[in-house]
PDB file of C-alpha atoms in Angstrom:
ATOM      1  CA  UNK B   1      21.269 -58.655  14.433  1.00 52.00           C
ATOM      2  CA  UNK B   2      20.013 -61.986  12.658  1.00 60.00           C
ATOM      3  CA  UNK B   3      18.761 -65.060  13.855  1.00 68.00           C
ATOM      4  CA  UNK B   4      22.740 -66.534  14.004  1.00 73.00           C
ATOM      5  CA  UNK B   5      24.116 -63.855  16.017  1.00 74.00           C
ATOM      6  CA  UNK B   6      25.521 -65.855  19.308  1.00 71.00           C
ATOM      7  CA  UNK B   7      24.780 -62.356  21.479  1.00 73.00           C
ATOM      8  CA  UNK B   8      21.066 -62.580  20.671  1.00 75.00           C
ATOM      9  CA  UNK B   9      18.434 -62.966  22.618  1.00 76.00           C
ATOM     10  CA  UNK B  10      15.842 -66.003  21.802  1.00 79.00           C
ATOM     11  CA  UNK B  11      13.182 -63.838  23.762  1.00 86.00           C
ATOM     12  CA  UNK B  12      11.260 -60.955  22.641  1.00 88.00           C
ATOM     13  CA  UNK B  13      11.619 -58.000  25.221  1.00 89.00           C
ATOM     14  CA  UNK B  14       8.197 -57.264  27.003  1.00 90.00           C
ATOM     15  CA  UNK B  15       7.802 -53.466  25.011  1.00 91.00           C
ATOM     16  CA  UNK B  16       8.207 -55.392  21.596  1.00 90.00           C
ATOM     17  CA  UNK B  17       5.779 -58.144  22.889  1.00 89.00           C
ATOM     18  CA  UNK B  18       3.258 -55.456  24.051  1.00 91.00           C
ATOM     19  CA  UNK B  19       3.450 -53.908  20.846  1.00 92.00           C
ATOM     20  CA  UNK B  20       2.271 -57.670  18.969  1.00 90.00           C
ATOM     21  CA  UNK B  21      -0.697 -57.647  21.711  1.00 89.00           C
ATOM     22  CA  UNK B  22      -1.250 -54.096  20.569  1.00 88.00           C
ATOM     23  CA  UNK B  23      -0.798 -55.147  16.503  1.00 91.00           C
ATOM     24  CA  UNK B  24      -3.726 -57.450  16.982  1.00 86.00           C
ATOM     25  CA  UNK B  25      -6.504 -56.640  14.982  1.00 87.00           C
ATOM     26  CA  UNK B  26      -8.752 -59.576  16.734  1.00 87.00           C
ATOM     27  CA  UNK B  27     -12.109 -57.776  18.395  1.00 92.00           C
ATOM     28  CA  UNK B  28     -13.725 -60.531  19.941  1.00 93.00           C
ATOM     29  CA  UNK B  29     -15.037 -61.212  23.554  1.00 94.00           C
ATOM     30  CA  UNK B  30     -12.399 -63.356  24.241  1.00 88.00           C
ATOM     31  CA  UNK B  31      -9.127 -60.217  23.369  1.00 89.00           C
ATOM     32  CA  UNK B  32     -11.772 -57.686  24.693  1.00 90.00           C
ATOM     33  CA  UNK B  33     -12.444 -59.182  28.555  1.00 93.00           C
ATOM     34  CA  UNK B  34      -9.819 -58.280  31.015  1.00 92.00           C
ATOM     35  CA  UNK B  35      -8.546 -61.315  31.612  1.00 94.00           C
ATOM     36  CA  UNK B  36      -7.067 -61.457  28.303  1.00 91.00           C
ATOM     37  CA  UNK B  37      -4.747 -58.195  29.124  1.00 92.00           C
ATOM     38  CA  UNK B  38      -1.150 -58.851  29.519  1.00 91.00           C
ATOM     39  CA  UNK B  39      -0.590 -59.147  33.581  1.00 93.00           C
ATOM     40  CA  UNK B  40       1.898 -56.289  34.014  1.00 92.00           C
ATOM     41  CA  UNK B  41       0.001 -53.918  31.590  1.00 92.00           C
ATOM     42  CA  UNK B  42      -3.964 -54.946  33.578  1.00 94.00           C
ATOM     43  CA  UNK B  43      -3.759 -51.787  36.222  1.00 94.00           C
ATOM     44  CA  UNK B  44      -7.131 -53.449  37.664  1.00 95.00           C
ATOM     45  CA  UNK B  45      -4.771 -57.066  38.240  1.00 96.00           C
ATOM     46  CA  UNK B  46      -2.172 -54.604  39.568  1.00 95.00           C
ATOM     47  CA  UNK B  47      -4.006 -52.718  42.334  1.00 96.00           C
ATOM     48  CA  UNK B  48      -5.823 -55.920  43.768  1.00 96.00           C
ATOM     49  CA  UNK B  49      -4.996 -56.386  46.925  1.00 97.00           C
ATOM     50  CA  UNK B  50      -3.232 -60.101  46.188  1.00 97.00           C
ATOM     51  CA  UNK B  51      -0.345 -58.270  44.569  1.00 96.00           C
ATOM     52  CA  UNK B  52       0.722 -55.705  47.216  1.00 97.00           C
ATOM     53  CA  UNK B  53       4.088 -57.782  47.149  1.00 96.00           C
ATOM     54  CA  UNK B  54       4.458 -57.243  43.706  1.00 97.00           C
ATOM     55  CA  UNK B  55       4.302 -53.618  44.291  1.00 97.00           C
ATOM     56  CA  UNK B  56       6.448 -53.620  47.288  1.00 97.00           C
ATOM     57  CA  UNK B  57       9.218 -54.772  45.048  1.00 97.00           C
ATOM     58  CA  UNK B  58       8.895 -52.563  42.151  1.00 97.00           C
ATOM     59  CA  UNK B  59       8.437 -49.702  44.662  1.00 97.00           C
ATOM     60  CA  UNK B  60      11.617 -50.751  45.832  1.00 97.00           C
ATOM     61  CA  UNK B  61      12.890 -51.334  41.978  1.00 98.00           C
ATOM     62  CA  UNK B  62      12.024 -48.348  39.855  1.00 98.00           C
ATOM     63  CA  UNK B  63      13.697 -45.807  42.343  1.00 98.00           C
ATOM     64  CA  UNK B  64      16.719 -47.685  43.301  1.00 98.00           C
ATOM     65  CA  UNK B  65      17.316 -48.218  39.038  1.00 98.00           C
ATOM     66  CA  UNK B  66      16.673 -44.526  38.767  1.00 98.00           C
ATOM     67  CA  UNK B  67      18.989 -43.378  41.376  1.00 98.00           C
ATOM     68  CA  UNK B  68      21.986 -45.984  39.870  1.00 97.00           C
ATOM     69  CA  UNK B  69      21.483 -44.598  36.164  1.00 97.00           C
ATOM     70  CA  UNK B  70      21.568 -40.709  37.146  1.00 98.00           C
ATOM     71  CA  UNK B  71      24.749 -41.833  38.792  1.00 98.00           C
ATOM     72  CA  UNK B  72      23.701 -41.256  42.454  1.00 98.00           C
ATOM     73  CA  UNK B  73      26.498 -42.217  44.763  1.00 98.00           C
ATOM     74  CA  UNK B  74      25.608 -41.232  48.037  1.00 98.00           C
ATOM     75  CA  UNK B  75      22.731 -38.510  49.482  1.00 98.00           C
ATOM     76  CA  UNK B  76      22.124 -35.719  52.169  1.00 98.00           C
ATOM     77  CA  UNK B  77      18.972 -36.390  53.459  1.00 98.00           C
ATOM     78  CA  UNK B  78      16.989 -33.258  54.795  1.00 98.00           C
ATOM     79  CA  UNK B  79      13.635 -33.893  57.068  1.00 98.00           C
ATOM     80  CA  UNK B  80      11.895 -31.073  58.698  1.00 98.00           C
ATOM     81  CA  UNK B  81       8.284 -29.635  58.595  1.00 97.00           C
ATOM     82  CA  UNK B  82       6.033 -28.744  56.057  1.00 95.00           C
ATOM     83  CA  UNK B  83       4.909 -25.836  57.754  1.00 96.00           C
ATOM     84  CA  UNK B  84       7.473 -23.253  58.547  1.00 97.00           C
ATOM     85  CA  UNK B  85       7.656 -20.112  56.437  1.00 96.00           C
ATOM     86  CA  UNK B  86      10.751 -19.152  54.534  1.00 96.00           C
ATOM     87  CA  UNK B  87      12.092 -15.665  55.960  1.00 96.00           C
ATOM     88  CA  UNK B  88      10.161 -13.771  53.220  1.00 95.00           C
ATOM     89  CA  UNK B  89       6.737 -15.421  53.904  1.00 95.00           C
ATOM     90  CA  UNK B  90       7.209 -15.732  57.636  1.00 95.00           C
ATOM     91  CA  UNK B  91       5.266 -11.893  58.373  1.00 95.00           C
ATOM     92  CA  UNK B  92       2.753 -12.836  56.211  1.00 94.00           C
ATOM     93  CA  UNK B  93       1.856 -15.883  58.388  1.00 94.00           C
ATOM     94  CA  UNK B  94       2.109 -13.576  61.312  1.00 96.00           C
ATOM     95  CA  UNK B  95      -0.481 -10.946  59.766  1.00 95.00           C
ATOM     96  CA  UNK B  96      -2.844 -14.052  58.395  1.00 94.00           C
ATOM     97  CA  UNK B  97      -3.284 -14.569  62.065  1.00 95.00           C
ATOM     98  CA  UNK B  98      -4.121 -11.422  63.440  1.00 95.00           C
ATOM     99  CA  UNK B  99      -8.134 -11.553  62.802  1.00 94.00           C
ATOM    100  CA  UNK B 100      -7.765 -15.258  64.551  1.00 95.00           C
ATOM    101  CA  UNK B 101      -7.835 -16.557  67.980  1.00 96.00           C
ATOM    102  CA  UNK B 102      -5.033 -16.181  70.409  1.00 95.00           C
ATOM    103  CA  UNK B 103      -3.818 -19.843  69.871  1.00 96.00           C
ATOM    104  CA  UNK B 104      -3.662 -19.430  66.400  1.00 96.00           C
ATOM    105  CA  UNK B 105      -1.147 -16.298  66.726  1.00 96.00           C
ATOM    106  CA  UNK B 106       0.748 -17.777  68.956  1.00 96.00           C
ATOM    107  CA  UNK B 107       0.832 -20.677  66.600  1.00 97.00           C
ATOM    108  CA  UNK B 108       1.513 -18.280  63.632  1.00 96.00           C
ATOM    109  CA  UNK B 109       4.481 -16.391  65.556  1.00 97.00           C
ATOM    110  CA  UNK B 110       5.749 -19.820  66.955  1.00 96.00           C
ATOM    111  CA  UNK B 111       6.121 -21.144  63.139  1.00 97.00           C
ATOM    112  CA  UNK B 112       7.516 -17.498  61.834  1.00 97.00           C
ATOM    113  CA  UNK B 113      10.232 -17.885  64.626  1.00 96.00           C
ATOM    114  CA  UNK B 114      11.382 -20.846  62.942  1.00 97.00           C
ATOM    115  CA  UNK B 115      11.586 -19.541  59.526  1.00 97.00           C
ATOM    116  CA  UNK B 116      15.491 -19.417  60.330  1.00 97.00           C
ATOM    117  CA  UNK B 117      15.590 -22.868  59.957  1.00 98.00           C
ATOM    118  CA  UNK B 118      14.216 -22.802  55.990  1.00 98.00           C
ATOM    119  CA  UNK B 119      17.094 -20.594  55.461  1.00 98.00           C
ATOM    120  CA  UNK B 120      19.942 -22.827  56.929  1.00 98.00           C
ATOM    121  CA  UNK B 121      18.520 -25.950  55.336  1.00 98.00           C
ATOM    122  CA  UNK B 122      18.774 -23.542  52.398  1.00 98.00           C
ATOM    123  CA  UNK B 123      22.233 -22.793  52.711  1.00 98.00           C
ATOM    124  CA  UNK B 124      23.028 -26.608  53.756  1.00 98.00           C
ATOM    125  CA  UNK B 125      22.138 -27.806  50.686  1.00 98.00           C
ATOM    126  CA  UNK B 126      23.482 -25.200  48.551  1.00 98.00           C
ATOM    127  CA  UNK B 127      26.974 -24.940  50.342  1.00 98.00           C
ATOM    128  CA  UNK B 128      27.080 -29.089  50.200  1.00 98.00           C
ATOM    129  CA  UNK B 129      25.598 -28.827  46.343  1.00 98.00           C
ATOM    130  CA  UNK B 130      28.424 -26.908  45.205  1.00 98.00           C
ATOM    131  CA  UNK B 131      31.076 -28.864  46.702  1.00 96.00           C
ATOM    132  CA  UNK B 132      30.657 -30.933  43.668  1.00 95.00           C
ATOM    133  CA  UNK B 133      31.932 -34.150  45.190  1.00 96.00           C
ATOM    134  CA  UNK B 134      32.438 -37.381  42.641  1.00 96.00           C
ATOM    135  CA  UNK B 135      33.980 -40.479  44.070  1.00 95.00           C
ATOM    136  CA  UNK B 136      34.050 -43.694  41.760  1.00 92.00           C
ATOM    137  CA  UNK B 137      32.190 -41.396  38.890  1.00 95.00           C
ATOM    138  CA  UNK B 138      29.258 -41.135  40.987  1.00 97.00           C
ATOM    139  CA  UNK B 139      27.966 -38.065  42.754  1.00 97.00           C
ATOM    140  CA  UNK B 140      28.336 -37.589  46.634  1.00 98.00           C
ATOM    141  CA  UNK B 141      25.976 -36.036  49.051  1.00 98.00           C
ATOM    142  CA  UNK B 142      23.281 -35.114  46.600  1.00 98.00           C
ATOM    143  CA  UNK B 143      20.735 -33.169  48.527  1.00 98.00           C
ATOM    144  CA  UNK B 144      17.653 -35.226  49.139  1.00 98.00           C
ATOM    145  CA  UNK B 145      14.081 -34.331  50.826  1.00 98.00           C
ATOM    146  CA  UNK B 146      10.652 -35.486  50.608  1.00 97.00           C
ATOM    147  CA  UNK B 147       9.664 -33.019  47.784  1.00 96.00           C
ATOM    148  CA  UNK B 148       7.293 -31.327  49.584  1.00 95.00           C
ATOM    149  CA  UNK B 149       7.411 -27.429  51.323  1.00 96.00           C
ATOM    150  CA  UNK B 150       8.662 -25.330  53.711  1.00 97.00           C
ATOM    151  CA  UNK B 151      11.787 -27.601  54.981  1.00 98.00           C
ATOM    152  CA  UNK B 152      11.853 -29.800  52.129  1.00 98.00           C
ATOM    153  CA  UNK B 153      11.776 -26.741  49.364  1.00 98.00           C
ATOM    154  CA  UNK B 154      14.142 -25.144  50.921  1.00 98.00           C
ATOM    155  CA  UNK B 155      16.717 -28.531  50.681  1.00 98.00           C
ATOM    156  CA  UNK B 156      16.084 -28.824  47.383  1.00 98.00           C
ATOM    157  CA  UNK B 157      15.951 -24.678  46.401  1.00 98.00           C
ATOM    158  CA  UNK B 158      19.105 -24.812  47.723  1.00 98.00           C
ATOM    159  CA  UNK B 159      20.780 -27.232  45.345  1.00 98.00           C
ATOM    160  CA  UNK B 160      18.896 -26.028  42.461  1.00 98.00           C
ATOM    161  CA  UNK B 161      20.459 -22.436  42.866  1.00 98.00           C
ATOM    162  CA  UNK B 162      23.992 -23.857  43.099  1.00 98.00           C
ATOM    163  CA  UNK B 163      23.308 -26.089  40.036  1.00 97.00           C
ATOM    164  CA  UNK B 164      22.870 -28.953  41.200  1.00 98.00           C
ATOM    165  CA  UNK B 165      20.085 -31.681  40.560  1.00 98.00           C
ATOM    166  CA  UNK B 166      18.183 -32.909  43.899  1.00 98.00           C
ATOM    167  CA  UNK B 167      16.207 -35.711  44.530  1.00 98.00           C
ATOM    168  CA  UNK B 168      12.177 -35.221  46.194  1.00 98.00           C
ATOM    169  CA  UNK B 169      10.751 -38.365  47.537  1.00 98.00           C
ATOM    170  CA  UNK B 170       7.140 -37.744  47.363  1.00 97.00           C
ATOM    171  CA  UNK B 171       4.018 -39.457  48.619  1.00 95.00           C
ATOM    172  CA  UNK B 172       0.772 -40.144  47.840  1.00 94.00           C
ATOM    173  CA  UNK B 173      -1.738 -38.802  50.124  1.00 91.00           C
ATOM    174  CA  UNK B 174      -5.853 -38.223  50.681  1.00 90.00           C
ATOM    175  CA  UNK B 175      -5.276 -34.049  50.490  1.00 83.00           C
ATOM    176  CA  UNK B 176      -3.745 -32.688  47.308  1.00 68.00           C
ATOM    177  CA  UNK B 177       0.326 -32.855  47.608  1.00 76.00           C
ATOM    178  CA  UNK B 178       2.876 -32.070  44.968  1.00 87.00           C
ATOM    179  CA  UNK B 179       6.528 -32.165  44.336  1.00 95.00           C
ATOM    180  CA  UNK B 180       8.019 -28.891  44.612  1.00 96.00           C
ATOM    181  CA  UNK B 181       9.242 -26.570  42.115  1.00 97.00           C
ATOM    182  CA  UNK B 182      12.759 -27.088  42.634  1.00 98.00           C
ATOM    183  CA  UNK B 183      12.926 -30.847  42.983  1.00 98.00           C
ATOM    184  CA  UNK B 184      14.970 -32.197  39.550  1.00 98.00           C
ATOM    185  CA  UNK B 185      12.077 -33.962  37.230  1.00 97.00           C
ATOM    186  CA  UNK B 186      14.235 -36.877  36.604  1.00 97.00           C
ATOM    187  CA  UNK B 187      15.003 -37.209  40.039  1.00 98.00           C
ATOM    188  CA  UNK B 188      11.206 -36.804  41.473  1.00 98.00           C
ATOM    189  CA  UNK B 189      10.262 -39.788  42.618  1.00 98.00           C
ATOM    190  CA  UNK B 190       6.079 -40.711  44.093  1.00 97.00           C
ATOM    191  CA  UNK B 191       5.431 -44.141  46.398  1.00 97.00           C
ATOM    192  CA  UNK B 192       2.623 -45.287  47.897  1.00 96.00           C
ATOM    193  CA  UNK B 193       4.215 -47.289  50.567  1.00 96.00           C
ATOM    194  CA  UNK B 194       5.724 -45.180  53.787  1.00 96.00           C
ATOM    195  CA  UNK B 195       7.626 -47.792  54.292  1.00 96.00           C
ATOM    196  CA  UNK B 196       9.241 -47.811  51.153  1.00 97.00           C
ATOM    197  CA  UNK B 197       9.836 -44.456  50.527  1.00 97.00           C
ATOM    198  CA  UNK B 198      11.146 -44.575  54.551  1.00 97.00           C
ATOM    199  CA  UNK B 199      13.884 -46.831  53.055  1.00 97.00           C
ATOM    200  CA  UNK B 200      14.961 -44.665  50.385  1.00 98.00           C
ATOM    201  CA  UNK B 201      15.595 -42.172  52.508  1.00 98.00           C
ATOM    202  CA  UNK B 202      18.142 -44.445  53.724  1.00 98.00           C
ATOM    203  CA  UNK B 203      19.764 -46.520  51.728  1.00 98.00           C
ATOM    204  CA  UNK B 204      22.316 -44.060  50.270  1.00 98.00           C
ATOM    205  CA  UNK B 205      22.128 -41.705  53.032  1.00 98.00           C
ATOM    206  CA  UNK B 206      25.948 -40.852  54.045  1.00 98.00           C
ATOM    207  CA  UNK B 207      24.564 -37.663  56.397  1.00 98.00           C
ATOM    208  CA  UNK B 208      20.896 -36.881  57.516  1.00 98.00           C
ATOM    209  CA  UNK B 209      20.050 -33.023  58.823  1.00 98.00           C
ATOM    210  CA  UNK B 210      16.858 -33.465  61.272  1.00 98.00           C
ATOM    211  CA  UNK B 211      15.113 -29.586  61.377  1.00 98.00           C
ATOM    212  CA  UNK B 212      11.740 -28.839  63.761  1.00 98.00           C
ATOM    213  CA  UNK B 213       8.964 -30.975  61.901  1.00 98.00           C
ATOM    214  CA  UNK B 214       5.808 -32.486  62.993  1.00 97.00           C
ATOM    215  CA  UNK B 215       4.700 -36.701  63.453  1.00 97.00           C
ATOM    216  CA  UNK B 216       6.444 -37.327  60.093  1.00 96.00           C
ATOM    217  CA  UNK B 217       9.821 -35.648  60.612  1.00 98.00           C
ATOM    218  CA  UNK B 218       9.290 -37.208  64.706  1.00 98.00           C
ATOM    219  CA  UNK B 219       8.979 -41.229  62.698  1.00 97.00           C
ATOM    220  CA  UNK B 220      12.007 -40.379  60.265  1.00 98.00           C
ATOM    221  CA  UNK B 221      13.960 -39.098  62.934  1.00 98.00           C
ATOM    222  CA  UNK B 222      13.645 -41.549  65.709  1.00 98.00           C
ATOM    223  CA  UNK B 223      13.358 -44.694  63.510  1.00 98.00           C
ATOM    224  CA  UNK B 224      17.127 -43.816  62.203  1.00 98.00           C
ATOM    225  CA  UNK B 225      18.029 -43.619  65.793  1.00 98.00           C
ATOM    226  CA  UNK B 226      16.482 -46.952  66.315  1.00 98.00           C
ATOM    227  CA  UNK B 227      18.364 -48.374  62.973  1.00 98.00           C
ATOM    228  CA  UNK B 228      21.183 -46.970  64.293  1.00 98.00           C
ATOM    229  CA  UNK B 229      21.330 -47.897  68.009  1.00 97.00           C
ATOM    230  CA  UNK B 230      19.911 -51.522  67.644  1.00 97.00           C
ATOM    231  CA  UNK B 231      23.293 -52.263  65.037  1.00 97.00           C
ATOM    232  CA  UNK B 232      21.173 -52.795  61.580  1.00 97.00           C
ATOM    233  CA  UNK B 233      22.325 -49.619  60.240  1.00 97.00           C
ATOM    234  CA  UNK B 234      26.345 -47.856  60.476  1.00 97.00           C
ATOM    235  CA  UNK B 235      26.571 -44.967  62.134  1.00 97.00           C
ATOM    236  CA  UNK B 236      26.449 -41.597  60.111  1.00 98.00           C
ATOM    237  CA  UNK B 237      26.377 -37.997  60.732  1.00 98.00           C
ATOM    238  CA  UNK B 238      22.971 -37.207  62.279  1.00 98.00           C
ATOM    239  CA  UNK B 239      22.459 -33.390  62.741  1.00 98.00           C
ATOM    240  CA  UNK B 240      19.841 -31.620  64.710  1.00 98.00           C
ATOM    241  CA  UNK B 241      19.200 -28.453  64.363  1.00 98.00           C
ATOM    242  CA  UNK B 242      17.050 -26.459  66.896  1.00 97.00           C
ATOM    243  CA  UNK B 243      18.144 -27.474  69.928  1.00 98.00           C
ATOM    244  CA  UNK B 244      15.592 -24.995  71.956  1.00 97.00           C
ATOM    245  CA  UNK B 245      12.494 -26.658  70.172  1.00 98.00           C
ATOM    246  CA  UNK B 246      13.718 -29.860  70.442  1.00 98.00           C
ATOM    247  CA  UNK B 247      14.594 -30.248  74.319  1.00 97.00           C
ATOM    248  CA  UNK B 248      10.708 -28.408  74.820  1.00 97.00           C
ATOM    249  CA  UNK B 249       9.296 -31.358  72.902  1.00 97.00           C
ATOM    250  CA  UNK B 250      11.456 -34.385  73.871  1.00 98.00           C
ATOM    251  CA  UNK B 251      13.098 -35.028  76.970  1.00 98.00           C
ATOM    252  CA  UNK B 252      16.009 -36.694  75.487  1.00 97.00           C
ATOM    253  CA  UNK B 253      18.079 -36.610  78.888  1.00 97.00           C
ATOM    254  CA  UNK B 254      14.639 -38.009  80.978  1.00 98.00           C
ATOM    255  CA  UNK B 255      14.663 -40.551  78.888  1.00 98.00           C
ATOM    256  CA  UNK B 256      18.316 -41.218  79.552  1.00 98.00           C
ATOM    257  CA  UNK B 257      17.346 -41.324  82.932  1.00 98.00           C
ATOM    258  CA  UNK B 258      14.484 -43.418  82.812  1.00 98.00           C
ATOM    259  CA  UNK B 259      16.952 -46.339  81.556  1.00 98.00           C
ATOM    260  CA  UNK B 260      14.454 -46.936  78.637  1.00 98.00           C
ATOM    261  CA  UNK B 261      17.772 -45.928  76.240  1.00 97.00           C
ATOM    262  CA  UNK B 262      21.291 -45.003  77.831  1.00 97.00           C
ATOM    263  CA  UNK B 263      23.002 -41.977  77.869  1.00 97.00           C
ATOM    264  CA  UNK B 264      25.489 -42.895  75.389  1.00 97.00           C
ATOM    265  CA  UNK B 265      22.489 -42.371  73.079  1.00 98.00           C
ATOM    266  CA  UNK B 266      22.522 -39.255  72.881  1.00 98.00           C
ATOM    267  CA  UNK B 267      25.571 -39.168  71.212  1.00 98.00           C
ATOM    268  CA  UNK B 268      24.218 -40.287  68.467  1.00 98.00           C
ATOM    269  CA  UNK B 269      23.151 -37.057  67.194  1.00 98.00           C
ATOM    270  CA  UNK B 270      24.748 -33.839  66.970  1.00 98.00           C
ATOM    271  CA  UNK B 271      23.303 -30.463  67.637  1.00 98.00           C
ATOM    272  CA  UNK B 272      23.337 -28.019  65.143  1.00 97.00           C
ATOM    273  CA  UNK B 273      22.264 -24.424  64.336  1.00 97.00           C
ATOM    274  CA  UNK B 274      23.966 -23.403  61.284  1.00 98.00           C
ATOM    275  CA  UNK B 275      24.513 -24.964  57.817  1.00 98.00           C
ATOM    276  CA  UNK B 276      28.627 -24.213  58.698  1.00 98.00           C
ATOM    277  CA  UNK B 277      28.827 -26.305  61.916  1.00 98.00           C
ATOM    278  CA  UNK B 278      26.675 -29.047  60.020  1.00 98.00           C
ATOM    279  CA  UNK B 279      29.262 -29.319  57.184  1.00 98.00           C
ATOM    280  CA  UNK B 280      31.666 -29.076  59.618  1.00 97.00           C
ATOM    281  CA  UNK B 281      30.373 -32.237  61.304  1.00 98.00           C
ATOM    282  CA  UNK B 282      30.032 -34.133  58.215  1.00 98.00           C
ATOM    283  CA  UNK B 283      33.870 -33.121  57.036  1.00 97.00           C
ATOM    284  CA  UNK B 284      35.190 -34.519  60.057  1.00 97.00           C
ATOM    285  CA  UNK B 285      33.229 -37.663  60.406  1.00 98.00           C
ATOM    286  CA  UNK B 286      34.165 -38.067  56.389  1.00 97.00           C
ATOM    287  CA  UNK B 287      37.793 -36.451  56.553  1.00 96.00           C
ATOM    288  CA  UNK B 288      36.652 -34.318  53.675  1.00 95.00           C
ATOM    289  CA  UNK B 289      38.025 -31.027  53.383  1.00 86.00           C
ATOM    290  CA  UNK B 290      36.050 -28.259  54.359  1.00 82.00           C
TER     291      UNK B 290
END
């Protein structure tokens, strides 16, 4: 391109300007003090507590630009715990337990009981995964979790072993957390923000599966309900699976009763035990073959 081509740009992009800043040869207290540092390459300027809103927005940004060039359409979202044993690991929690107190193995044999649920999220996302669904040259459904274990593995295990890519939404937090081994690199995204990453989670969600989880799967769950019941967010397929450990920890039908929500709430959800009757949900809320 030369200086007369009408399609060029009179501005230098910001890479090709930080490579001039980084051409300078200039050592002198002024280039060498920190406030000399280009603005969005000064981590310190970054961080500071005055710029939060700046890194609201490219937490919203750099995900939503990722997602639109790997051609993400539309997502499965997957919650559940991060503490319930796949099938194969679930004796193994129950034996760990057996030198410890009485809660604890009855906590051990409570989680092992569940490990059912890592194998239908499992074959959820695998049996979604290699449906293969493109509408508009974008990808449908693509199995998304928070990146983490138990639950979360098993969402995006289960796309990995039918091919597909899957998408981990990961967080920052105080104790040591990683993205799972099965979580597609390109598609393993880290926030800092709850919030944010909360929205993700959303905003290309066409069906969310809810398994037994702890506080975090509890916020996800019930502020979708919220989203959903208060008008600011279209209805979608919302299936819960475990109905026995859910009606022991929430009421849902006392709260009904209560008039603090109304029974047509309930009907927001839909109770599920197997991967089969969730797709079978989704299909007919979609009119998707199944």
């Amino acid at each position: 391109m030369t200086e007369k081509d009408l399609t060029d740009r009179r501005f230098y992009p910001a890479e090709e300007e930080a490579g001039f800043a980084d051409a300078d040869p200039s050592v002198t207290p002024q280039t060498q003090h920190p406030a000399y540092k280009l603005a969005f390459r000064d981590t310190d300027f970054m961080l500071r507590d005055e710029l939060r809103p700046v890194r609201f927005q490219l937490e919203l940004l750099k995900p939503e630009m990722l997602l639109d060039e790997a051609g993400v359409g539309s997502t499965l979202v997957m919650y559940g715990s991060a503490r319930i044993p796949s099938p194969e690991e679930a004796q193994a929690k129950i034996d760990a337990a057996k030198s410890g107190t009485e809660q604890e193995q009855r906590v051990a044999a409570n989680l092992a009981a569940k490990a059912k649920y890592y194998q239908e999220a499992y074959t959820l996302a695998k049996l979604v995964s290699e449906k293969s669904i493109i509408e508009d040259g974008q990808r449908q459904f693509v199995v998304t979790s928070g990146g983490g274990p138990s639950i979360m593995e098993a969402a995006n295990r289960g796309a990995s072993e039918a091919g597909a890519e899957s998408i981990g939404l990961n967080i920052v937090l105080p104790h040591e957390q990683a993205p799972n081994a099965y979580v597609t690199p390109y598609l393993s995204l880290n926030f800092h923000y709850f919030a944010l990453r909360k929205m993700h989670f959303l905003l290309r969600a066409k069906a969310v599966a809810v398994f037994p989880g702890g506080f975090g799967t509890f916020d996800e769950f019930f502020e979708l309900l919220t989203l959903i019941q208060t008008g600011k967010m279209k209805p979608l397929p919302i299936l819960l699976f475990g109905k026995e450990f859910w009606t022991r920890v929430v009421d849902f039908e006392a709260i009904a009763d209560e008039g603090t929500i109304s029974h047509k709430d309930l009907d927001l959800f839909h109770w599920c035990e197997t991967a089969d009757e969730a797709w079978a949900h989704i299909a007919e809320f979609y009119d998707l073959e199944r």
